[in-house]
């Protein structure tokens, strides 16, 4: 199937400017209205603020733009949101959204309250994934396509709408923020879509718009080594590595990209990640799989492996999905493993599973969930 472009939309729909970068807005004004560079920039800056600071979806609300120009904008462009196909709220407050990018192409994102400074939004970068990590549900779904930058930003816009987080006037009071962090830990491998991830980050982190600091944006990778330095150089994103194993044999099996970029290359790329320091540590994610990677010896290996790298360790209880060939390690095992890691100086590393009842937890995302009733998903997740 040809790649579908959100901005193009169906033939009759006007081009969508929600999700556009400053440069794209500038080009739009220059092309559509024949404005010179300076005027186009000024208009683009005005629009940018309305779209991303105030979250408006009507050009008519842009009161500092002349009425005539607003009319022209409305006639030729739109500020559409991604269509929300489904919205589920977990008993722990986690919200999972199924958003339609283009007809039949859907993606999930998850808002998790009380994570990061206030709440974290886990966004997707691809529909499906080309990699096949054996413990991950998304890995069972073939890649449909990369998201555009506008579609990545579109997830943030849709969730800010749902959280009613747009200011009515004046600057944002940081204390009121509910959405304070973004993690690229949804569907897909962000480093296989770096151009769009970088472009989306440019919009999301812009101080005159959504204004989330790049230090509060984390990109998780399964280990696409050649793209790690470019990620750091281009985006200054915080880095997370899906490690999950401490030796190549096991990692080859669990995270097959390891066959291409083995552990020593991966850890070297971490040591050289631009800007890495004790104040900007790399997060190492380690999913706890019963009888697979959860012995005391492996906890010690983990500590040894990460020696000298400014690191945080995140132990993730494995989240079940239908048909998966794994079980989550017992709580006692996870605690014993965590103890060893803690004693080596890494603080509170166990990630509490969130939103498991709505299949919103790490690695449970798969966009065909629209076809299932919530009760069915819950039954399956509970293994009954
Ligand atoms: N593709 C990227 C980002 C998305 S996955 C990556 O692999 O890093 C986000 C995190 O969830 C990764 O650490 C991934 O390994 C982990 N994960 C995948 N399936 C999981 C599951 N069933 N339970 C717990 N964590 C899982
Ligand atoms: Fe893809 Fe990440 Fe899942 Fe691996 S863990 S299959 S890289 S989404």
XYZ file of C-alpha atoms and ligand atoms in Angstrom:
418
model
C 0.000 0.000 0.000
C 1.282 3.478 -0.802
C 2.281 5.543 2.202
C -0.588 7.670 3.382
C 0.144 11.223 4.349
C -1.939 12.704 7.133
C -1.374 16.189 5.837
C -2.725 15.264 2.460
C -5.923 13.798 3.917
C -8.740 12.557 1.703
C -8.904 14.350 -1.649
C -11.573 16.827 -0.623
C -10.258 17.660 2.857
C -8.176 20.810 3.287
C -4.525 20.346 4.286
C -4.008 19.935 8.002
C -1.659 22.316 9.784
C -1.950 20.724 13.251
C 1.379 18.960 13.716
C 3.347 21.208 11.347
C 6.750 22.642 12.275
C 7.519 26.356 12.283
C 9.376 25.922 8.990
C 6.382 24.177 7.420
C 4.039 26.905 8.603
C 6.406 29.508 7.185
C 6.511 27.725 3.828
C 2.724 27.473 3.851
C 2.368 31.220 4.253
C 4.982 31.931 1.626
C 3.410 29.539 -0.897
C -0.271 29.990 -0.205
C -0.315 33.742 0.374
C 2.818 34.854 -1.462
C 4.187 36.559 1.680
C 7.827 37.561 1.785
C 10.215 35.787 4.141
C 9.800 38.232 7.011
C 5.994 38.395 6.898
C 5.721 34.631 6.438
C 7.890 34.109 9.511
C 5.811 36.504 11.578
C 2.551 34.807 10.574
C 4.032 31.370 11.171
C 5.103 32.389 14.666
C 1.605 33.648 15.438
C 0.032 30.439 14.172
C 2.538 28.272 16.002
C 1.576 29.832 19.316
C -2.135 29.421 18.704
C -1.785 25.814 17.638
C 0.671 24.586 20.264
C 0.385 26.941 23.208
C -3.361 27.457 23.205
C -4.354 24.289 21.368
C -6.949 26.007 19.189
C -8.615 24.042 16.426
C -10.332 26.964 14.677
C -8.527 29.708 12.802
C -11.288 32.033 13.890
C -10.025 31.904 17.481
C -6.736 33.540 16.419
C -7.657 37.039 17.441
C -4.388 38.738 16.488
C -4.765 37.665 12.875
C -6.895 39.862 10.614
C -10.398 38.561 10.018
C -9.896 38.332 6.294
C -6.749 36.238 6.650
C -8.550 33.974 9.157
C -11.272 33.419 6.606
C -8.721 32.513 3.953
C -6.959 30.144 6.317
C -10.230 28.425 7.206
C -11.104 28.013 3.555
C -7.815 26.415 2.634
C -6.489 24.693 5.724
C -7.641 22.798 8.792
C -6.446 22.116 12.332
C -7.759 18.565 12.595
C -7.115 16.186 15.458
C -6.428 12.506 14.958
C -9.683 10.637 15.140
C -10.056 9.000 18.573
C -11.399 5.523 17.853
C -11.278 4.302 21.424
C -10.394 5.643 24.847
C -10.021 3.416 27.892
C -9.303 4.468 31.460
C -7.656 1.967 33.805
C -8.528 1.598 37.474
C -5.095 3.166 38.203
C -5.838 6.255 36.095
C -3.801 5.185 33.071
C -5.501 6.206 29.832
C -5.080 4.321 26.607
C -6.071 5.821 23.296
C -6.545 4.251 19.921
C -6.071 6.932 17.286
C -6.770 6.712 13.586
C -4.016 8.145 11.388
C -5.640 7.485 8.065
C -8.440 5.129 7.046
C -7.745 1.744 8.620
C -4.349 2.760 10.022
C -4.430 3.025 13.793
C -1.972 3.560 16.568
C -2.040 3.463 20.358
C -0.645 5.830 22.921
C -0.869 5.723 26.702
C -0.972 8.452 29.348
C 0.358 7.372 32.731
C -0.296 9.746 35.652
C 2.256 10.229 38.451
C 5.228 9.228 36.329
C 8.061 11.686 35.698
C 7.365 15.111 37.174
C 3.580 14.865 36.765
C 2.529 12.376 34.106
C 4.111 10.676 31.126
C 2.713 10.124 27.679
C 3.998 7.046 25.923
C 3.855 7.714 22.174
C 4.189 5.436 19.176
C 6.596 6.077 16.321
C 5.568 3.294 13.929
C 2.457 1.260 13.234
C 3.746 -2.216 14.044
C 7.472 -2.936 14.175
C 10.033 -4.567 11.896
C 11.799 -6.130 14.853
C 10.556 -9.262 16.538
C 11.497 -9.174 20.179
C 10.031 -12.428 21.400
C 8.391 -11.041 24.560
C 6.731 -8.013 22.915
C 3.203 -7.942 21.549
C 3.922 -5.137 19.097
C 6.664 -7.337 17.644
C 4.014 -9.782 16.438
C 2.467 -7.079 14.261
C 4.213 -6.493 10.936
C 5.318 -2.953 10.188
C 2.537 -1.061 8.471
C 4.371 2.218 8.167
C 6.324 4.965 9.892
C 4.402 7.778 11.516
C 4.890 11.266 10.110
C 6.161 13.945 12.484
C 2.679 15.482 12.417
C 1.172 12.186 13.530
C 3.611 11.911 16.429
C 2.761 15.468 17.495
C -0.897 14.607 16.831
C -0.828 12.054 19.646
C 0.304 14.759 22.076
C -2.370 17.187 20.855
C -5.140 14.589 21.201
C -4.094 13.688 24.726
C -3.752 17.318 25.806
C -7.325 17.823 24.570
C -8.480 14.857 26.618
C -6.639 16.069 29.730
C -8.065 19.561 29.149
C -4.592 20.916 29.501
C -4.606 23.963 27.248
C -4.209 27.340 28.995
C -6.999 29.797 28.428
C -4.648 32.783 28.741
C -1.132 33.675 29.755
C 1.833 31.395 30.300
C 1.561 27.806 31.523
C 2.025 27.424 35.252
C 4.457 24.505 35.427
C 2.798 23.256 38.618
C -0.487 22.692 36.822
C 0.908 20.432 34.165
C -0.474 16.925 34.047
C 1.539 15.900 31.020
C 5.168 16.624 31.907
C 7.144 13.870 30.154
C 7.117 12.093 26.814
C 8.512 8.622 26.327
C 8.912 7.022 22.913
C 8.044 3.607 24.290
C 4.843 2.877 22.413
C 4.611 0.925 19.204
C 7.627 0.739 16.938
C 11.347 1.389 16.936
C 11.886 5.172 17.049
C 15.426 4.969 15.684
C 14.063 3.476 12.465
C 12.055 6.674 12.076
C 14.567 9.179 13.363
C 13.812 12.014 10.922
C 10.197 12.179 12.010
C 10.983 11.643 15.687
C 13.494 14.521 15.545
C 11.034 16.787 13.739
C 8.268 15.971 16.214
C 10.595 16.706 19.126
C 11.387 20.079 17.614
C 7.690 20.973 17.788
C 6.994 19.413 21.185
C 9.989 21.024 22.903
C 9.588 24.506 21.413
C 9.326 26.966 24.311
C 6.496 28.899 22.673
C 4.280 25.890 22.216
C 3.817 22.663 24.145
C 7.159 23.482 25.694
C 8.275 20.138 27.091
C 11.978 20.270 27.778
C 14.111 17.849 25.784
C 15.366 16.537 29.108
C 11.847 15.290 29.757
C 11.666 13.445 26.461
C 13.051 9.921 26.454
C 13.591 7.787 23.384
C 13.778 4.043 23.919
C 15.623 1.834 21.464
C 16.122 -1.880 21.149
C 19.688 -1.040 20.088
C 19.907 0.499 16.622
C 23.550 1.378 17.241
C 24.315 3.517 14.148
C 21.395 5.845 14.910
C 22.220 6.447 18.576
C 24.822 9.209 18.143
C 22.659 10.965 15.497
C 19.716 10.818 17.940
C 21.764 12.543 20.635
C 23.266 15.103 18.288
C 20.022 16.005 16.590
C 17.599 15.896 19.505
C 19.397 15.897 22.891
C 16.802 13.325 23.918
C 17.281 11.230 27.019
C 18.145 7.703 25.981
C 16.691 4.405 27.143
C 18.035 1.036 26.046
C 15.955 -2.130 25.997
C 18.671 -4.382 27.335
C 16.839 -7.415 28.773
C 19.847 -9.751 28.733
C 23.448 -9.656 29.894
C 25.025 -11.950 27.302
C 24.868 -12.104 23.523
C 23.433 -15.625 23.328
C 20.322 -14.737 25.277
C 19.981 -11.231 23.828
C 20.247 -12.661 20.296
C 17.151 -14.649 21.138
C 15.090 -12.060 23.043
C 16.048 -8.931 21.088
C 17.074 -10.255 17.660
C 18.591 -6.957 16.515
C 21.430 -7.972 18.858
C 22.673 -10.316 16.122
C 23.399 -7.254 14.046
C 24.612 -4.973 16.836
C 25.924 -7.075 19.716
C 26.292 -5.977 23.330
C 29.836 -4.626 23.168
C 28.910 -2.317 20.256
C 25.709 -1.278 21.994
C 27.455 -0.429 25.256
C 30.181 1.455 23.404
C 27.530 3.571 21.709
C 26.067 4.237 25.185
C 29.429 5.349 26.577
C 29.706 7.745 23.635
C 26.110 8.972 23.666
C 26.238 12.754 23.203
C 25.770 14.589 26.487
C 25.776 11.490 28.687
C 26.810 12.331 32.269
C 25.776 11.590 35.825
C 23.155 14.291 35.474
C 21.941 12.787 32.188
C 22.008 9.074 32.705
C 20.962 6.398 30.270
C 18.058 4.232 31.393
C 18.531 0.508 30.904
C 15.260 -1.387 30.715
C 15.293 -4.981 31.817
C 12.123 -7.028 31.502
C 11.787 -9.752 34.139
C 11.095 -13.125 32.502
C 10.627 -16.122 34.746
C 13.444 -18.654 34.392
C 14.873 -16.792 31.381
C 16.916 -13.806 32.575
C 16.146 -13.406 36.276
C 18.851 -15.172 38.306
C 21.073 -13.535 40.942
C 24.062 -14.235 38.717
C 22.432 -12.228 35.929
C 21.756 -9.337 38.288
C 25.467 -9.299 39.125
C 26.359 -9.520 35.428
C 24.083 -6.589 34.759
C 25.855 -4.441 37.323
C 29.237 -5.477 35.944
C 28.191 -4.784 32.357
C 27.059 -1.247 33.107
C 30.093 -0.293 35.160
C 31.431 3.081 34.089
C 28.286 4.080 32.185
C 26.132 6.768 33.846
C 23.076 4.543 34.137
C 19.676 4.055 35.683
C 18.205 0.580 35.730
C 14.520 -0.008 35.241
C 13.312 -3.496 36.049
C 10.047 -4.100 34.211
C 7.769 -6.896 35.376
C 6.885 -8.602 32.113
C 3.344 -7.833 30.973
C 1.447 -10.782 29.566
C -0.334 -10.901 26.216
C -2.325 -13.689 24.593
C -0.208 -16.533 23.277
C 3.103 -15.245 24.647
C 5.643 -17.940 25.474
C 6.718 -16.315 28.787
C 5.728 -15.761 32.365
C 6.597 -12.828 34.563
C 9.168 -13.551 37.278
C 7.711 -13.974 40.770
C 7.628 -10.914 42.993
C 10.191 -12.481 45.344
C 12.540 -13.108 42.407
C 12.170 -9.563 41.157
C 12.883 -8.226 44.650
C 15.954 -10.422 45.061
C 17.212 -9.260 41.659
C 16.447 -5.643 42.570
C 18.300 -6.038 45.863
C 21.532 -6.876 44.099
C 21.071 -3.983 41.718
C 20.208 -1.657 44.616
C 23.241 -2.675 46.597
C 25.369 -1.705 43.617
C 24.037 1.847 44.002
C 21.053 1.981 41.641
C 17.925 3.383 43.331
C 14.335 2.039 43.255
C 14.515 0.262 39.947
C 11.245 -1.710 39.708
C 8.696 -0.224 37.360
C 5.176 -0.787 38.637
C 3.022 -2.150 35.852
C 0.402 0.432 34.915
C -2.814 -0.008 33.005
C -2.502 -3.776 32.783
C -6.272 -4.158 33.033
C -6.710 -2.313 29.736
C -3.667 -3.886 28.033
C -1.923 -0.519 28.075
C 1.257 -1.653 29.789
C 4.658 -1.877 28.076
C 4.711 -4.324 25.225
C 0.972 -4.958 25.249
C 0.189 -2.454 22.540
C -1.120 -3.742 19.290
C -3.508 -1.770 17.178
C -6.012 -4.516 16.414
C -7.337 -4.113 19.951
C -10.134 -2.056 18.439
C -11.736 -5.284 17.377
C -11.922 -6.570 20.925
C -14.178 -5.619 23.752
C -12.411 -4.286 26.840
C -13.740 -7.232 28.868
C -12.227 -9.650 26.380
C -8.841 -7.925 26.548
C -8.999 -8.055 30.361
C -9.864 -11.745 30.367
C -7.027 -12.500 28.006
C -4.545 -10.402 29.979
C -5.515 -12.342 33.100
C -4.945 -15.556 31.185
C -8.470 -16.954 31.565
N 10.995 -0.311 20.234
C 11.521 0.414 21.309
C 10.483 1.208 22.068
C 9.151 0.560 22.356
S 9.090 -0.769 23.492
C 12.269 -0.507 22.247
O 12.188 -1.699 22.083
O 12.962 0.015 23.118
C 9.142 -0.046 25.118
C 9.702 -0.964 26.194
O 8.775 -2.001 26.585
C 10.948 -1.694 25.729
O 11.927 -1.708 26.735
C 10.420 -3.088 25.495
O 11.450 -4.012 25.501
C 9.452 -3.232 26.627
N 8.494 -4.342 26.459
C 8.078 -4.910 25.306
N 7.179 -5.887 25.572
C 7.026 -5.932 26.903
C 6.192 -6.717 27.779
N 5.349 -7.612 27.309
N 6.272 -6.483 29.095
C 7.103 -5.508 29.581
N 7.892 -4.743 28.812
C 7.857 -4.942 27.480
Fe 9.728 -3.515 18.359
Fe 10.505 -2.498 20.755
Fe 8.646 -4.444 20.618
Fe 11.195 -5.003 20.055
S 10.370 -4.328 22.044
S 9.382 -5.681 18.860
S 11.836 -3.137 19.044
S 8.445 -2.371 19.807
